[in-house]
PDB file of C-alpha atoms in Angstrom:
ATOM      1  CA  UNK A  29       0.267   0.095  -0.161  1.00  0.00           C
ATOM      2  CA  UNK A  30       1.154   3.400  -1.174  1.00  0.00           C
ATOM      3  CA  UNK A  31       1.461   5.386   2.176  1.00  0.00           C
ATOM      4  CA  UNK A  32       1.593   8.792   0.575  1.00  0.00           C
ATOM      5  CA  UNK A  33      -0.029   9.210  -2.763  1.00  0.00           C
ATOM      6  CA  UNK A  34      -0.824  11.877  -5.362  1.00  0.00           C
ATOM      7  CA  UNK A  35      -3.765  12.677  -8.570  1.00  0.00           C
ATOM      8  CA  UNK A  36      -3.202  12.517 -10.903  1.00  0.00           C
ATOM      9  CA  UNK A  37       1.082  11.323 -11.755  1.00  0.00           C
ATOM     10  CA  UNK A  38       0.386  13.937 -14.796  1.00  0.00           C
ATOM     11  CA  UNK A  39      -1.003  16.630 -15.657  1.00  0.00           C
ATOM     12  CA  UNK A  40      -1.484  18.232 -19.240  1.00  0.00           C
ATOM     13  CA  UNK A  41      -2.932  21.702 -20.114  1.00  0.00           C
ATOM     14  CA  UNK A  42      -3.504  24.895 -21.157  1.00  0.00           C
ATOM     15  CA  UNK A  43      -2.413  28.033 -19.938  1.00  0.00           C
ATOM     16  CA  UNK A  44      -5.601  30.396 -17.871  1.00  0.00           C
ATOM     17  CA  UNK A  45      -7.486  26.755 -17.020  1.00  0.00           C
ATOM     18  CA  UNK A  46      -8.049  25.884 -13.479  1.00  0.00           C
ATOM     19  CA  UNK A  47      -6.803  22.621 -12.385  1.00  0.00           C
ATOM     20  CA  UNK A  48      -6.135  19.801  -9.405  1.00  0.00           C
ATOM     21  CA  UNK A  49      -4.084  17.799  -7.903  1.00  0.00           C
ATOM     22  CA  UNK A  50      -5.079  15.016  -5.285  1.00  0.00           C
ATOM     23  CA  UNK A  51      -2.995  14.079  -2.264  1.00  0.00           C
ATOM     24  CA  UNK A  52      -4.010  10.989   0.606  1.00  0.00           C
ATOM     25  CA  UNK A  53      -1.949   9.964   3.070  1.00  0.00           C
ATOM     26  CA  UNK A  54      -2.448   6.969   4.609  1.00  0.00           C
ATOM     27  CA  UNK A  55       0.497   7.387   7.907  1.00  0.00           C
ATOM     28  CA  UNK A  56      -1.929   8.795   9.877  1.00  0.00           C
ATOM     29  CA  UNK A  57       0.579  11.622  10.096  1.00  0.00           C
ATOM     30  CA  UNK A  58      -0.707  15.076  11.153  1.00  0.00           C
ATOM     31  CA  UNK A  59       0.606  17.384   8.748  1.00  0.00           C
ATOM     32  CA  UNK A  60       1.366  17.527   5.149  1.00  0.00           C
ATOM     33  CA  UNK A  61       3.580  19.089   3.359  1.00  0.00           C
ATOM     34  CA  UNK A  62       3.540  20.528  -0.495  1.00  0.00           C
ATOM     35  CA  UNK A  63       6.535  21.345  -2.543  1.00  0.00           C
ATOM     36  CA  UNK A  64       7.231  22.321  -5.956  1.00  0.00           C
ATOM     37  CA  UNK A  65      10.630  21.165  -8.541  1.00  0.00           C
ATOM     38  CA  UNK A  66      10.864  23.197 -10.962  1.00  0.00           C
ATOM     39  CA  UNK A  67      12.452  22.432 -14.525  1.00  0.00           C
ATOM     40  CA  UNK A  68      16.219  22.991 -12.559  1.00  0.00           C
ATOM     41  CA  UNK A  69      15.386  20.398 -10.072  1.00  0.00           C
ATOM     42  CA  UNK A  70      15.117  22.731  -7.429  1.00  0.00           C
ATOM     43  CA  UNK A  71      12.779  21.398  -4.454  1.00  0.00           C
ATOM     44  CA  UNK A  72      11.052  24.424  -2.988  1.00  0.00           C
ATOM     45  CA  UNK A  73       8.536  24.215  -0.309  1.00  0.00           C
ATOM     46  CA  UNK A  74       5.407  26.084  -0.703  1.00  0.00           C
ATOM     47  CA  UNK A  75       2.597  25.008   1.316  1.00  0.00           C
ATOM     48  CA  UNK A  76       2.683  22.834   4.874  1.00  0.00           C
ATOM     49  CA  UNK A  77      -0.575  22.116   6.880  1.00  0.00           C
ATOM     50  CA  UNK A  78      -1.171  20.416  10.327  1.00  0.00           C
ATOM     51  CA  UNK A  79      -4.048  18.813  11.550  1.00  0.00           C
ATOM     52  CA  UNK A  80      -6.083  20.882   8.342  1.00  0.00           C
ATOM     53  CA  UNK A  81      -4.498  23.961   9.694  1.00  0.00           C
ATOM     54  CA  UNK A  82      -1.937  26.140   7.183  1.00  0.00           C
ATOM     55  CA  UNK A  83       0.935  26.966   8.921  1.00  0.00           C
ATOM     56  CA  UNK A  84       4.106  27.668   6.498  1.00  0.00           C
ATOM     57  CA  UNK A  85       2.660  29.322   3.198  1.00  0.00           C
ATOM     58  CA  UNK A  86       6.447  30.807   1.731  1.00  0.00           C
ATOM     59  CA  UNK A  87       4.974  33.352  -0.334  1.00  0.00           C
ATOM     60  CA  UNK A  88       2.746  31.476  -2.977  1.00  0.00           C
ATOM     61  CA  UNK A  89       1.000  33.305  -5.067  1.00  0.00           C
ATOM     62  CA  UNK A  90      -2.791  33.801  -4.623  1.00  0.00           C
ATOM     63  CA  UNK A  91      -3.472  31.557  -7.515  1.00  0.00           C
ATOM     64  CA  UNK A  92      -2.856  28.486  -5.545  1.00  0.00           C
ATOM     65  CA  UNK A  93      -5.335  27.574  -3.320  1.00  0.00           C
ATOM     66  CA  UNK A  94      -4.419  24.042  -0.656  1.00  0.00           C
ATOM     67  CA  UNK A  95      -7.608  22.363   0.808  1.00  0.00           C
ATOM     68  CA  UNK A  96      -7.592  20.043   3.458  1.00  0.00           C
ATOM     69  CA  UNK A  97     -10.964  17.980   3.935  1.00  0.00           C
ATOM     70  CA  UNK A  98      -9.172  16.166   6.719  1.00  0.00           C
ATOM     71  CA  UNK A  99      -5.705  15.664   8.416  1.00  0.00           C
ATOM     72  CA  UNK A 100      -4.931  13.441   5.884  1.00  0.00           C
ATOM     73  CA  UNK A 101      -5.981  15.110   2.285  1.00  0.00           C
ATOM     74  CA  UNK A 102      -3.646  18.395   0.974  1.00  0.00           C
ATOM     75  CA  UNK A 103      -4.956  19.032  -2.141  1.00  0.00           C
ATOM     76  CA  UNK A 104      -3.710  22.072  -4.308  1.00  0.00           C
ATOM     77  CA  UNK A 105      -5.696  23.606  -6.777  1.00  0.00           C
ATOM     78  CA  UNK A 106      -4.485  25.914  -8.716  1.00  0.00           C
ATOM     79  CA  UNK A 107      -6.382  28.657 -10.978  1.00  0.00           C
ATOM     80  CA  UNK A 108      -4.947  30.761 -13.852  1.00  0.00           C
ATOM     81  CA  UNK A 109      -2.731  28.457 -14.668  1.00  0.00           C
ATOM     82  CA  UNK A 110       0.772  30.368 -16.540  1.00  0.00           C
ATOM     83  CA  UNK A 111       3.121  28.806 -18.061  1.00  0.00           C
ATOM     84  CA  UNK A 112       5.892  29.101 -15.611  1.00  0.00           C
ATOM     85  CA  UNK A 113       3.265  27.048 -13.282  1.00  0.00           C
ATOM     86  CA  UNK A 114       4.934  23.674 -15.102  1.00  0.00           C
ATOM     87  CA  UNK A 115       6.489  21.356 -13.060  1.00  0.00           C
ATOM     88  CA  UNK A 116       6.632  18.262 -10.732  1.00  0.00           C
ATOM     89  CA  UNK A 117       4.028  18.819  -8.113  1.00  0.00           C
ATOM     90  CA  UNK A 118       4.833  16.720  -4.540  1.00  0.00           C
ATOM     91  CA  UNK A 119       3.225  16.250  -1.807  1.00  0.00           C
ATOM     92  CA  UNK A 120       5.032  15.115   1.780  1.00  0.00           C
ATOM     93  CA  UNK A 121       3.698  14.536   5.778  1.00  0.00           C
ATOM     94  CA  UNK A 122       5.311  13.633   9.201  1.00  0.00           C
ATOM     95  CA  UNK A 123       3.746  12.626  11.560  1.00  0.00           C
ATOM     96  CA  UNK A 124       3.922  16.328  13.464  1.00  0.00           C
ATOM     97  CA  UNK A 125       4.394  20.061  12.637  1.00  0.00           C
ATOM     98  CA  UNK A 126       7.654  19.954  14.643  1.00  0.00           C
ATOM     99  CA  UNK A 127      10.442  17.876  15.896  1.00  0.00           C
ATOM    100  CA  UNK A 128      12.639  15.773  14.074  1.00  0.00           C
ATOM    101  CA  UNK A 129      10.276  14.148  12.264  1.00  0.00           C
ATOM    102  CA  UNK A 130      11.020  12.211   8.808  1.00  0.00           C
ATOM    103  CA  UNK A 131       9.047  13.347   5.327  1.00  0.00           C
ATOM    104  CA  UNK A 132       7.480  10.806   3.627  1.00  0.00           C
ATOM    105  CA  UNK A 133       6.756  11.993  -0.461  1.00  0.00           C
ATOM    106  CA  UNK A 134       4.381  11.176  -2.876  1.00  0.00           C
ATOM    107  CA  UNK A 135       5.731   9.762  -5.697  1.00  0.00           C
ATOM    108  CA  UNK A 136       5.242  13.222  -7.824  1.00  0.00           C
ATOM    109  CA  UNK A 137       3.022  14.928 -10.022  1.00  0.00           C
ATOM    110  CA  UNK A 138       3.970  16.302 -13.408  1.00  0.00           C
ATOM    111  CA  UNK A 139       2.672  19.117 -14.303  1.00  0.00           C
ATOM    112  CA  UNK A 140       2.715  21.168 -17.980  1.00  0.00           C
ATOM    113  CA  UNK A 141       0.869  23.921 -19.278  1.00  0.00           C
ATOM    114  CA  UNK A 142       1.129  24.816 -22.643  1.00  0.00           C
TER     115      UNK A 142
ATOM    116  CA  UNK B   9      18.109  27.571   8.252  1.00  0.00           C
ATOM    117  CA  UNK B  10      22.012  27.566   7.331  1.00  0.00           C
ATOM    118  CA  UNK B  11      22.982  27.055   3.661  1.00  0.00           C
ATOM    119  CA  UNK B  12      24.883  23.898   2.515  1.00  0.00           C
ATOM    120  CA  UNK B  13      27.254  23.304   0.207  1.00  0.00           C
ATOM    121  CA  UNK B  14      27.520  20.233  -2.342  1.00  0.00           C
ATOM    122  CA  UNK B  15      29.481  18.753  -4.992  1.00  0.00           C
ATOM    123  CA  UNK B  16      27.323  18.494  -8.018  1.00  0.00           C
ATOM    124  CA  UNK B  17      28.294  14.870  -9.320  1.00  0.00           C
ATOM    125  CA  UNK B  18      30.460  12.474  -8.215  1.00  0.00           C
ATOM    126  CA  UNK B  19      30.547   8.579  -9.811  1.00  0.00           C
ATOM    127  CA  UNK B  20      31.695   5.503  -7.518  1.00  0.00           C
ATOM    128  CA  UNK B  21      31.919   2.243  -8.784  1.00  0.00           C
ATOM    129  CA  UNK B  22      29.488  -0.927  -8.216  1.00  0.00           C
ATOM    130  CA  UNK B  23      30.577  -2.754  -4.666  1.00  0.00           C
ATOM    131  CA  UNK B  24      32.452   0.489  -3.387  1.00  0.00           C
ATOM    132  CA  UNK B  25      31.852   2.607  -0.887  1.00  0.00           C
ATOM    133  CA  UNK B  26      30.646   5.912  -1.467  1.00  0.00           C
ATOM    134  CA  UNK B  27      31.096   8.880   0.547  1.00  0.00           C
ATOM    135  CA  UNK B  28      29.415  12.127  -0.015  1.00  0.00           C
ATOM    136  CA  UNK B  29      30.792  14.956   1.443  1.00  0.00           C
ATOM    137  CA  UNK B  30      28.862  18.598   2.587  1.00  0.00           C
ATOM    138  CA  UNK B  31      30.199  21.703   4.037  1.00  0.00           C
ATOM    139  CA  UNK B  32      27.678  23.163   6.367  1.00  0.00           C
ATOM    140  CA  UNK B  33      29.552  26.138   8.658  1.00  0.00           C
ATOM    141  CA  UNK B  34      27.369  28.458   9.479  1.00  0.00           C
ATOM    142  CA  UNK B  35      25.437  25.317  10.956  1.00  0.00           C
ATOM    143  CA  UNK B  36      23.687  26.856  14.568  1.00  0.00           C
ATOM    144  CA  UNK B  37      23.631  24.347  17.436  1.00  0.00           C
ATOM    145  CA  UNK B  38      20.269  22.811  17.365  1.00  0.00           C
ATOM    146  CA  UNK B  39      20.817  22.540  13.952  1.00  0.00           C
ATOM    147  CA  UNK B  40      20.501  18.570  12.392  1.00  0.00           C
ATOM    148  CA  UNK B  41      21.799  17.372   8.978  1.00  0.00           C
ATOM    149  CA  UNK B  42      19.558  15.134   7.430  1.00  0.00           C
ATOM    150  CA  UNK B  43      20.316  14.256   4.008  1.00  0.00           C
ATOM    151  CA  UNK B  44      17.752  13.111   1.795  1.00  0.00           C
ATOM    152  CA  UNK B  45      18.085  11.380  -1.851  1.00  0.00           C
ATOM    153  CA  UNK B  46      15.619  11.526  -4.981  1.00  0.00           C
ATOM    154  CA  UNK B  47      16.205   9.089  -7.968  1.00  0.00           C
ATOM    155  CA  UNK B  48      15.552   9.699 -11.709  1.00  0.00           C
ATOM    156  CA  UNK B  49      11.670  10.533 -11.141  1.00  0.00           C
ATOM    157  CA  UNK B  50      10.627  10.299  -7.893  1.00  0.00           C
ATOM    158  CA  UNK B  51      10.110  11.714  -4.912  1.00  0.00           C
ATOM    159  CA  UNK B  52      12.660  12.431  -2.491  1.00  0.00           C
ATOM    160  CA  UNK B  53      13.398   9.514  -0.131  1.00  0.00           C
ATOM    161  CA  UNK B  54      14.764   9.869   4.216  1.00  0.00           C
ATOM    162  CA  UNK B  55      18.302   8.680   4.334  1.00  0.00           C
ATOM    163  CA  UNK B  56      19.782   9.445   7.914  1.00  0.00           C
ATOM    164  CA  UNK B  57      19.549  12.755  10.146  1.00  0.00           C
ATOM    165  CA  UNK B  58      22.387  13.429  13.081  1.00  0.00           C
ATOM    166  CA  UNK B  59      22.885  16.293  15.413  1.00  0.00           C
ATOM    167  CA  UNK B  60      26.616  15.888  16.980  1.00  0.00           C
ATOM    168  CA  UNK B  61      27.026  12.130  16.644  1.00  0.00           C
ATOM    169  CA  UNK B  62      27.853   9.820  14.381  1.00  0.00           C
ATOM    170  CA  UNK B  63      24.670   7.556  12.876  1.00  0.00           C
ATOM    171  CA  UNK B  64      24.123   4.678  11.404  1.00  0.00           C
ATOM    172  CA  UNK B  65      21.598   3.076   9.721  1.00  0.00           C
ATOM    173  CA  UNK B  66      20.098  -0.197   7.251  1.00  0.00           C
ATOM    174  CA  UNK B  67      20.719   3.187   4.564  1.00  0.00           C
ATOM    175  CA  UNK B  68      23.747   4.907   5.628  1.00  0.00           C
ATOM    176  CA  UNK B  69      27.292   6.052   8.199  1.00  0.00           C
ATOM    177  CA  UNK B  70      26.588   9.576   9.336  1.00  0.00           C
ATOM    178  CA  UNK B  71      29.954  11.037   9.514  1.00  0.00           C
ATOM    179  CA  UNK B  72      29.800  13.824  11.522  1.00  0.00           C
ATOM    180  CA  UNK B  73      32.546  16.608  12.452  1.00  0.00           C
ATOM    181  CA  UNK B  74      33.496  17.291  15.679  1.00  0.00           C
ATOM    182  CA  UNK B  75      33.178  21.732  15.146  1.00  0.00           C
ATOM    183  CA  UNK B  76      30.220  20.080  12.858  1.00  0.00           C
ATOM    184  CA  UNK B  77      30.503  22.292  10.223  1.00  0.00           C
ATOM    185  CA  UNK B  78      31.298  19.225   7.598  1.00  0.00           C
ATOM    186  CA  UNK B  79      29.570  15.870   7.520  1.00  0.00           C
ATOM    187  CA  UNK B  80      29.978  13.228   5.325  1.00  0.00           C
ATOM    188  CA  UNK B  81      26.997  10.962   3.872  1.00  0.00           C
ATOM    189  CA  UNK B  82      28.687   6.971   3.749  1.00  0.00           C
ATOM    190  CA  UNK B  83      26.304   3.909   1.467  1.00  0.00           C
ATOM    191  CA  UNK B  84      29.025   0.929   2.487  1.00  0.00           C
ATOM    192  CA  UNK B  85      28.547  -0.580  -0.567  1.00  0.00           C
ATOM    193  CA  UNK B  86      27.186   1.177  -3.304  1.00  0.00           C
ATOM    194  CA  UNK B  87      24.699  -0.235  -6.089  1.00  0.00           C
ATOM    195  CA  UNK B  88      22.728   1.041  -9.617  1.00  0.00           C
ATOM    196  CA  UNK B  89      19.758   1.176  -7.491  1.00  0.00           C
ATOM    197  CA  UNK B  90      22.069   4.000  -5.914  1.00  0.00           C
ATOM    198  CA  UNK B  91      22.114   6.027  -8.701  1.00  0.00           C
ATOM    199  CA  UNK B  92      19.929   9.393  -7.158  1.00  0.00           C
ATOM    200  CA  UNK B  93      20.849  13.272  -6.353  1.00  0.00           C
ATOM    201  CA  UNK B  94      21.285  13.231  -2.508  1.00  0.00           C
ATOM    202  CA  UNK B  95      20.383  16.210  -0.873  1.00  0.00           C
ATOM    203  CA  UNK B  96      22.859  17.059   2.942  1.00  0.00           C
ATOM    204  CA  UNK B  97      19.678  19.300   3.847  1.00  0.00           C
ATOM    205  CA  UNK B  98      20.275  21.617   7.431  1.00  0.00           C
ATOM    206  CA  UNK B  99      17.004  22.368   9.735  1.00  0.00           C
ATOM    207  CA  UNK B 100      16.493  24.009  13.574  1.00  0.00           C
ATOM    208  CA  UNK B 101      13.344  21.648  15.198  1.00  0.00           C
ATOM    209  CA  UNK B 102      11.499  21.228  18.186  1.00  0.00           C
ATOM    210  CA  UNK B 103       8.723  24.219  16.410  1.00  0.00           C
ATOM    211  CA  UNK B 104       6.153  23.827  15.310  1.00  0.00           C
ATOM    212  CA  UNK B 105       6.170  24.962  11.810  1.00  0.00           C
ATOM    213  CA  UNK B 106       9.556  24.508  11.850  1.00  0.00           C
ATOM    214  CA  UNK B 107       9.629  20.833  10.132  1.00  0.00           C
ATOM    215  CA  UNK B 108       9.889  22.094   5.759  1.00  0.00           C
ATOM    216  CA  UNK B 109      12.972  21.130   3.940  1.00  0.00           C
ATOM    217  CA  UNK B 110      14.817  23.386   1.970  1.00  0.00           C
ATOM    218  CA  UNK B 111      16.382  21.023  -0.602  1.00  0.00           C
ATOM    219  CA  UNK B 112      19.720  22.642  -2.384  1.00  0.00           C
ATOM    220  CA  UNK B 113      21.280  21.395  -5.796  1.00  0.00           C
ATOM    221  CA  UNK B 114      22.806  18.296  -4.102  1.00  0.00           C
ATOM    222  CA  UNK B 115      25.397  15.598  -5.450  1.00  0.00           C
ATOM    223  CA  UNK B 116      24.215  13.598  -8.417  1.00  0.00           C
ATOM    224  CA  UNK B 117      26.253  10.163  -7.417  1.00  0.00           C
ATOM    225  CA  UNK B 118      26.371   8.585 -10.211  1.00  0.00           C
ATOM    226  CA  UNK B 119      26.779   4.097  -9.623  1.00  0.00           C
ATOM    227  CA  UNK B 120      29.236   2.894 -12.225  1.00  0.00           C
ATOM    228  CA  UNK B 121      28.782  -0.708 -12.798  1.00  0.00           C
TER     229      UNK B 121
END
């Protein structure tokens, strides 16, 4: 069973569209994250949620809106997609929001904006 | 979080030990050293972490210098499946909301048959 899963794995869309990426973890963790890995392979934190509440927003444009319906899910909705949004998006989770917790990453969603 | 410096790439012969260095000269006393790796097209995978003492687990060993300004990740018997980008990360822990990781450029390790 996959610990952290993401859907879809690949997403190709036109500029200006609105799309969502879903993430689910079955580890019972309290904290979930979204990271973006751009074409230069830099992996950057975007958001962090602890028990459905936002605790980190790393100056991401407000076109990106994470939603956490419960602590096992953290979805990422993106409005008015732009070319620069093309990247691989990784979801991750940890047991808590502090301490030395290991982060468990999902397989990634490759978003291509045309 | 402190900045880390790693060589961009390294090669290692299959079956030999791979020693990946990391400099973190501005590390603070409460910052841990973490190592993750990313195999092509997959999500990052945790390897090991430590504060001051050397650490060993089933995947690797972590050697931290006494002044904590550098560390070395050791894969004792590298296999082809260890080919990946290895990230050295230092971060403060124990603070709510401080669990995010800042990834640098990492070291691309290529294990050669």
